[in-house]
Short mmCIF file of C-alpha atoms in Angstrom, two decimals:
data_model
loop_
_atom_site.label_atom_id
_atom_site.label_comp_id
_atom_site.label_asym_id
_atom_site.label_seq_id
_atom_site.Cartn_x
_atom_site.Cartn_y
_atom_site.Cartn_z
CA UNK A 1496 0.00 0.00 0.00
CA UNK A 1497 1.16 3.18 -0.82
CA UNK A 1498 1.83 6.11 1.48
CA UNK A 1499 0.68 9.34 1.15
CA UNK A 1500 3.18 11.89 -0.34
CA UNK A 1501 5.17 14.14 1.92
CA UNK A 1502 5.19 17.76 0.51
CA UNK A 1503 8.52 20.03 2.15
CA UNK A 1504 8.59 24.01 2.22
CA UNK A 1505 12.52 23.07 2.53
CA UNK A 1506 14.70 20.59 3.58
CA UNK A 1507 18.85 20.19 4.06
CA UNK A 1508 21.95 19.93 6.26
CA UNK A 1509 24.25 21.71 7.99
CA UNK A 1510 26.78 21.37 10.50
CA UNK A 1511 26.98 23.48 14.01
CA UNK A 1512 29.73 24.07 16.69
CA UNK A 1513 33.22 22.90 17.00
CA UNK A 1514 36.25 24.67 17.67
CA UNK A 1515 39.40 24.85 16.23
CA UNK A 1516 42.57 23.25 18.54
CA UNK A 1517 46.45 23.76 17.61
CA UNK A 1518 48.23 20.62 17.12
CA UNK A 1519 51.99 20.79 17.52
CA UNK A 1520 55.14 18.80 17.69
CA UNK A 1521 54.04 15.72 15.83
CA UNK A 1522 56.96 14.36 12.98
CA UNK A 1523 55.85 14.47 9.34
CA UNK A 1524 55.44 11.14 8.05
CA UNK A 1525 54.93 9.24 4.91
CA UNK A 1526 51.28 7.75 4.02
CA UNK A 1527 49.81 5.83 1.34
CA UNK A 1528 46.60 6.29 1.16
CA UNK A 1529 45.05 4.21 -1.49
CA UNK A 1530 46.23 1.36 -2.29
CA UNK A 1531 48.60 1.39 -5.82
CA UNK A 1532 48.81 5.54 -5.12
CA UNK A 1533 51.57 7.32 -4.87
CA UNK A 1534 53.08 7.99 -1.05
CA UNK A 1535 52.22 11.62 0.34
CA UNK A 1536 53.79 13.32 2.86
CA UNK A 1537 52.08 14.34 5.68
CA UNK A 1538 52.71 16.84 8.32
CA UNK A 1539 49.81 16.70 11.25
CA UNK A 1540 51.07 19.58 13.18
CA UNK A 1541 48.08 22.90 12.41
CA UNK A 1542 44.60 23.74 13.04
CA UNK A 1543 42.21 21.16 13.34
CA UNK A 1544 37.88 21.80 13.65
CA UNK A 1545 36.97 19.12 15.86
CA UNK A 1546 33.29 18.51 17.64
CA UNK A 1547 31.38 20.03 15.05
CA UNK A 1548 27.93 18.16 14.83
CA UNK A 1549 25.91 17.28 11.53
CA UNK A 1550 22.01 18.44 11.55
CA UNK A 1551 19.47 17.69 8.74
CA UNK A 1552 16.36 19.24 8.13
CA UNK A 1553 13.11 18.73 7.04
CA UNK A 1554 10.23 21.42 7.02
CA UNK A 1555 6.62 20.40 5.82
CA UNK A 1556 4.31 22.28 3.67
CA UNK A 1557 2.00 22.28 6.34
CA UNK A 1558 3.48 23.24 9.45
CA UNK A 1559 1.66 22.16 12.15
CA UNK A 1560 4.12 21.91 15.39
CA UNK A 1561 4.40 25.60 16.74
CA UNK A 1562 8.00 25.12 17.40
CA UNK A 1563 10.98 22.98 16.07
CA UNK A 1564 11.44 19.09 17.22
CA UNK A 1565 15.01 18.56 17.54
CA UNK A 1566 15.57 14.75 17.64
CA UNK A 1567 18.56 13.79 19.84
CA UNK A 1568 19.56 9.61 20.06
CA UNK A 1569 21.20 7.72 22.36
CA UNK A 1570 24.27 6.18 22.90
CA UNK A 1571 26.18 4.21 20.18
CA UNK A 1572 23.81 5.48 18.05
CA UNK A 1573 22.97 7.94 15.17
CA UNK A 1574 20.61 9.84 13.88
CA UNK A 1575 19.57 6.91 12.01
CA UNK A 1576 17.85 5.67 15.28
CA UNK A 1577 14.80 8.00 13.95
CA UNK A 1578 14.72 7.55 10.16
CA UNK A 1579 13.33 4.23 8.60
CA UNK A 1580 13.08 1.40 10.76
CA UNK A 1581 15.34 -1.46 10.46
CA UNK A 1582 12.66 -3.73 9.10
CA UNK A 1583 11.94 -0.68 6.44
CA UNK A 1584 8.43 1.14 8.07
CA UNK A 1585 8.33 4.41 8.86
CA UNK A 1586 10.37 6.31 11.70
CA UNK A 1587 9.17 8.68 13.94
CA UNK A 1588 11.48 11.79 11.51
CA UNK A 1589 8.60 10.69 8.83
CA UNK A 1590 5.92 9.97 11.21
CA UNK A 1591 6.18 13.33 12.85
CA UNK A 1592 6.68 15.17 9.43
CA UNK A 1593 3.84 13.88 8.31
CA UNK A 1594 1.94 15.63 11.33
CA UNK A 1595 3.46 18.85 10.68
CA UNK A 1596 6.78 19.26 12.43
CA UNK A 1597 9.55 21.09 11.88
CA UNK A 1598 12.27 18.19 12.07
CA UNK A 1599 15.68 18.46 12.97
CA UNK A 1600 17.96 15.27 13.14
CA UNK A 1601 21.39 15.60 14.52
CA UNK A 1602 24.47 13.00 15.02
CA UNK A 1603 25.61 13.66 18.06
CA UNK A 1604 29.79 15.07 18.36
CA UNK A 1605 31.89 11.97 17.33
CA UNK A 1606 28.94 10.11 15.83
CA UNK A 1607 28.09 8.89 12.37
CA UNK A 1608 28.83 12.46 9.72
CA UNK A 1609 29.60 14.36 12.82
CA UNK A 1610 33.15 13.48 11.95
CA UNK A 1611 36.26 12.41 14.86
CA UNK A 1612 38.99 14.11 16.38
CA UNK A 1613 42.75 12.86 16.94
CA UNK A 1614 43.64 10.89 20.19
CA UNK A 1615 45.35 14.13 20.90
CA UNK A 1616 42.21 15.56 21.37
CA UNK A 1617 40.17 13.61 22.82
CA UNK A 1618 41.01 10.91 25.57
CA UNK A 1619 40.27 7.78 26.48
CA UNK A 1620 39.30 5.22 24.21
CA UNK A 1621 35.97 4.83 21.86
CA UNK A 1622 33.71 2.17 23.03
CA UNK A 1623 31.62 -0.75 21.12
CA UNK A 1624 28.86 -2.24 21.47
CA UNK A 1625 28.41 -5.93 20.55
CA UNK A 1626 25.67 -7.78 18.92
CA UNK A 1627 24.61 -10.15 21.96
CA UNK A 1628 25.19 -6.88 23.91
CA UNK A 1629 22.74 -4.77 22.46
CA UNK A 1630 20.33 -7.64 21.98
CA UNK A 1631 20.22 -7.68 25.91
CA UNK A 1632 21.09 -4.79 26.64
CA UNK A 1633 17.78 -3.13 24.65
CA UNK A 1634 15.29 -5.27 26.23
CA UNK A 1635 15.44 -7.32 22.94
CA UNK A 1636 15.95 -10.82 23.74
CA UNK A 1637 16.82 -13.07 26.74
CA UNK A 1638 19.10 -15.31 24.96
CA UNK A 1639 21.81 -14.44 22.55
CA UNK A 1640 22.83 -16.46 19.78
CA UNK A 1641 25.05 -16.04 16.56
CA UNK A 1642 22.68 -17.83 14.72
CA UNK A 1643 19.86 -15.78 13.93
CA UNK A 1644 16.81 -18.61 14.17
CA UNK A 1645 18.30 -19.68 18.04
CA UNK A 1646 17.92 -15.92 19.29
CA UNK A 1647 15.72 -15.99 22.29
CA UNK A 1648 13.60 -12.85 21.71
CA UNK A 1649 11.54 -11.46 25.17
CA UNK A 1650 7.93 -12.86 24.96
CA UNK A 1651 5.86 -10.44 23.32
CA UNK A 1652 8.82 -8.04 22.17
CA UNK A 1653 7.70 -5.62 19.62
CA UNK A 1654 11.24 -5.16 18.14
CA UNK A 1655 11.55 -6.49 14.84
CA UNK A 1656 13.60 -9.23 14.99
CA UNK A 1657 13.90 -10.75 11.86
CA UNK A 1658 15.26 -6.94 11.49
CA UNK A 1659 18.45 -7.47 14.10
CA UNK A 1660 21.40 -7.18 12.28
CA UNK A 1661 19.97 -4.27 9.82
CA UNK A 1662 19.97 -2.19 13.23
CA UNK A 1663 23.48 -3.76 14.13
CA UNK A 1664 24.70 -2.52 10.82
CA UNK A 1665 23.81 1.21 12.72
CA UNK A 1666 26.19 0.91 15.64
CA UNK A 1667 29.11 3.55 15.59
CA UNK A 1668 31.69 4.24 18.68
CA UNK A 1669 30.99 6.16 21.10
CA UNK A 1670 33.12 8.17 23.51
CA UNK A 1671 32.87 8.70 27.45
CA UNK A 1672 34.97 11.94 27.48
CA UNK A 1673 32.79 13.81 24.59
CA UNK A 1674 29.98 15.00 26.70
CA UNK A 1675 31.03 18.82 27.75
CA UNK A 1676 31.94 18.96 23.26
CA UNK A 1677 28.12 17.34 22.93
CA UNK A 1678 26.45 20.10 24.73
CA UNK A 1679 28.11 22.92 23.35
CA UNK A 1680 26.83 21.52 19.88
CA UNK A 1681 23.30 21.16 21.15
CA UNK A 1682 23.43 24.44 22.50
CA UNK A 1683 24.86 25.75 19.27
CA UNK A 1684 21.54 24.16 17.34
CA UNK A 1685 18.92 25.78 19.78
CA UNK A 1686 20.97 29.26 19.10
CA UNK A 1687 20.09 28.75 15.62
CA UNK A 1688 16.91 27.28 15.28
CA UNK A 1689 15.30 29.07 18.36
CA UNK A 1690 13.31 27.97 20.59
CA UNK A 1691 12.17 24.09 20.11
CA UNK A 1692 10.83 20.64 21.67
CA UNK A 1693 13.60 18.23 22.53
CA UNK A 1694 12.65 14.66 21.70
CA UNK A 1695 15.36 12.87 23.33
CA UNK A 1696 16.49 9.26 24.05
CA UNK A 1697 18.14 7.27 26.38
CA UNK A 1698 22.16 8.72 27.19
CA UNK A 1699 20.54 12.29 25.35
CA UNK A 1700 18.74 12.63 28.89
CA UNK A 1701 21.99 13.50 30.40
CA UNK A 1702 22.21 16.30 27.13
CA UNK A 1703 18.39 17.20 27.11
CA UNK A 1704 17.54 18.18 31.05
CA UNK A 1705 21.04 20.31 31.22
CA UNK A 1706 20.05 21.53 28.37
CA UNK A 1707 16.64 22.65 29.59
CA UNK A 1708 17.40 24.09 33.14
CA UNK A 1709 20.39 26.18 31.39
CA UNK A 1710 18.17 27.84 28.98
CA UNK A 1711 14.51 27.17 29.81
CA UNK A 1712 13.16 29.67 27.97
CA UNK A 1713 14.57 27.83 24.87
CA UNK A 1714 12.76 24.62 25.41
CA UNK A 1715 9.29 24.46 25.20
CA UNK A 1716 8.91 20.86 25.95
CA UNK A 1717 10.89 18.14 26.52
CA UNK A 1718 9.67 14.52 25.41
CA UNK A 1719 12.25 12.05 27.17
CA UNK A 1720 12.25 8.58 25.76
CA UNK A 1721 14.27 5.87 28.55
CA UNK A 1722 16.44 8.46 29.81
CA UNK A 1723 19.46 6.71 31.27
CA UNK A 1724 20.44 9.90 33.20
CA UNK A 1725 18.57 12.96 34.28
CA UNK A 1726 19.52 16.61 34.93
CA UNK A 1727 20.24 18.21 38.85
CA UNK A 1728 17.78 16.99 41.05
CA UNK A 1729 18.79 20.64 42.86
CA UNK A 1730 17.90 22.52 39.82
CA UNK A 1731 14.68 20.79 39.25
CA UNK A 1732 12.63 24.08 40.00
CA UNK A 1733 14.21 25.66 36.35
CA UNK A 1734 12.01 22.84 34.96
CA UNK A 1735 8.96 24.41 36.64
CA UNK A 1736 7.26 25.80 32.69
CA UNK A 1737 8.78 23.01 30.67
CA UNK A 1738 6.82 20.29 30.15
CA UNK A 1739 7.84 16.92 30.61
CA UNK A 1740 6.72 13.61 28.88
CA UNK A 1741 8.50 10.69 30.31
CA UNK A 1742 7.78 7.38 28.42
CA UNK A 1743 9.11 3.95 29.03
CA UNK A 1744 8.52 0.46 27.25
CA UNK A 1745 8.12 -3.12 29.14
CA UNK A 1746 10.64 -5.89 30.30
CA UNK A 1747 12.31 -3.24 32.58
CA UNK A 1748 11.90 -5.88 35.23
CA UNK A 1749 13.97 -8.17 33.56
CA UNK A 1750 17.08 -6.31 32.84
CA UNK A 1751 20.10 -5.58 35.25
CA UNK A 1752 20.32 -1.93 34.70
CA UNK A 1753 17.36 -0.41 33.82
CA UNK A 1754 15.45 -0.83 37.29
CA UNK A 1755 18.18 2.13 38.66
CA UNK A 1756 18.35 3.67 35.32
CA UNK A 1757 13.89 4.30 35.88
CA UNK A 1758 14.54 5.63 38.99
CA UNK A 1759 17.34 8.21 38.40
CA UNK A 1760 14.24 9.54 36.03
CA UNK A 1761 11.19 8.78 38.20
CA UNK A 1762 13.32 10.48 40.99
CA UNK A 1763 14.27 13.61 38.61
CA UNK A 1764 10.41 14.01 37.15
CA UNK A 1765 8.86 13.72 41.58
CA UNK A 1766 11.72 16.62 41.96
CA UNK A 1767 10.06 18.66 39.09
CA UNK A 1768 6.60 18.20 40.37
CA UNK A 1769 7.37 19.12 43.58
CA UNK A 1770 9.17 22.09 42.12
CA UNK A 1771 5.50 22.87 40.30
CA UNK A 1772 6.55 21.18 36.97
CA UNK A 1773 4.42 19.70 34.64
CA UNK A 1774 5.49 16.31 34.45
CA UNK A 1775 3.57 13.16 33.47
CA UNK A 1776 5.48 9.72 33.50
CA UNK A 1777 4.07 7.34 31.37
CA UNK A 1778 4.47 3.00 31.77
CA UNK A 1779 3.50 2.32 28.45
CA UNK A 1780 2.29 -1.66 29.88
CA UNK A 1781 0.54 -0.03 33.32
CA UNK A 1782 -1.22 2.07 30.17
CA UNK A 1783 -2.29 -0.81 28.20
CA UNK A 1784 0.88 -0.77 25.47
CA UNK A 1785 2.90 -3.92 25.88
CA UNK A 1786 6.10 -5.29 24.52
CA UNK A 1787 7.86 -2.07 23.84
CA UNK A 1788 11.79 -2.21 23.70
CA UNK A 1789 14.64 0.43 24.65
CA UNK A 1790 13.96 1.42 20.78
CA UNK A 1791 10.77 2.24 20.79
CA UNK A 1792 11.04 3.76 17.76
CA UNK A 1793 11.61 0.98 15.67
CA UNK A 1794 9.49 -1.45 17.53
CA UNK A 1795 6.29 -2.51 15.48
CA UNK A 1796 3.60 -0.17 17.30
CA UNK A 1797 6.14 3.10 16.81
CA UNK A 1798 3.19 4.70 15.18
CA UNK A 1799 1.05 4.50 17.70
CA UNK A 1800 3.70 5.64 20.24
CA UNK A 1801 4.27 8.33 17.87
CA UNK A 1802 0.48 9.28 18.09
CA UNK A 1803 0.48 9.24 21.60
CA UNK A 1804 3.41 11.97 21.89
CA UNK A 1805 1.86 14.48 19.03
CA UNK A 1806 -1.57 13.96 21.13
CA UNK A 1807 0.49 15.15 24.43
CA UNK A 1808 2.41 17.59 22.66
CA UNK A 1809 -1.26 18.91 21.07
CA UNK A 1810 -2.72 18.92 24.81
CA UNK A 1811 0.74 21.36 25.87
CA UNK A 1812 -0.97 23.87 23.51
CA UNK A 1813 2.50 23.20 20.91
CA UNK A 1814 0.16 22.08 17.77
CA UNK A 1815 -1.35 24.94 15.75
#
């Protein structure tokens, strides 16, 4: 069946923040780099642009979201996470286009086009995610296995699992030294998009919430999907006239870390109400919704998920 045609006012990329570092002291050396070219010498002493983020943008016809959504992913992750779901439906960039948002999608410093920086700028080493990892990890499956028919999915999981390795094919490194770089990016897209709703997931919480109570008067709501980490429980009160939708998905029971990860943001949103916030958590199975995943998103109801957010968004006064 056919989808209805998505018409855009404009659409495109660009890329925000970064700053320029001096490199110095480093001998020139002699690289090859294609195979069968001829050697180059290379001198990697100069000024470098590191932590520089990539955005794209997509801007309906018919605008219907009063302010930008700015789509921030989680960890190991891209901007993909949003786009077209592993098992090739619709993501929540189209779904929410299609209701008349303003979408921006960002990769996150040191993520996917967002480009790297040299050791000597950034420490420590890059993390990776596995396969069996992620499966786990994501409230997937119980049971790992190389071979794809023996994976032990979750009973009832709503991930697409026949889909797996297409969403293994999006894992890229991620840092644990790049957050301060992250958050001047973000910052650097609110200054030039304006005010906007932050749709955020999982490590973006600990982005999102700083974010928020910095600059409150540039967030207009804040739609926070798993958030692993939360903002300062002793700045909750910033929070006070940004709205807060808190959403997560089922099997959190089951998994080792996301029992303290739920309470870091059930903890964060009772701070905000007590602070006079407009918070509402929502337990997608205590609501009726069951099977969800860590990627929501991409899980097989992500439309009606995606329904459920524009409705709240709607009831926040943010839909024309």
């Amino acid at each position: 069946m056919s989808k209805p045609s998505i018409t855009l006012r404009d659409m495109g990329s660009f890329h925000v923040g970064g700053r320029i570092v001096e490199i110095s002291g480093k001998p020139e050396t002699t690289v090859t780099f294609s195979a069968g070219g001829v050697p180059a010498r290379v001198d990697r002493n100069g000024a470098y642009l590191v932590e520089a983020m990539y955005v794209q943008y997509f801007l309906p016809e018919a605008r219907k979201g009063k302010y930008p959504l700015l789509m921030w992913h989680g960890g190991g992750l891209s901007g993909v996470t949003y786009e077209t779901t592993p098992d090739g439906r619709e993501g929540w960039l189209t779904l929410f286009l299609r209701k008349g948002w303003d979408i921006y999608n960002s990769d996150a410093v040191e993520r996917g086009r967002s480009g790297f920086a040299p050791p000597d700028v950034w420490p420590g080493e890059p993390h990776f995610v596995s396969m069996a990892d992620a499966f786990i990890r994501h409230r997937i499956g119980a049971a790992w296995s190389d071979d794809p028919a023996a994976r032990e999915p979750l009973p009832g999981n709503l991930f697409p699992l026949e889909a797996y390795d297409n969403f293994a094919r999006q894992f890229v490194p991620r840092w644990t030294t790049t957050d301060a770089a992250t958050v001047a990016a973000y910052n650097a897209l609110i200054d030039k998009v304006g005010p906007s709703v932050l749709l955020i997931h999982s490590q973006a919480g600990g982005f999102g919430f700083p974010i928020a109570q910095a600059r409150p008067q540039m967030v207009k709501a804040i739609v926070a999907i798993e958030p692993a980490v939360a903002g300062d429980m002793a700045q909750a009160a910033r929070l006070k006239d940004v709205p807060i939708l808190m959403l997560y998905g089922d099997f959190i029971g089951r998994s080792v870390r996301w029992p303290a990860m739920r309470q870091i943001g059930l903890a964060f949103a009772d701070a905000v109400t007590a602070a006079g916030g407009d918070v509402e958590v929502l337990d997608l199975p205590a609501a009726g919704m069951h099977g969800n995943s860590h990627m929501m998103m991409m899980d097989r109801n992500n439309a009606d998920i995606a329904d459920l957010i524009h409705d709240w968004l709607a009831r926040r006064g943010l839909v024309a």
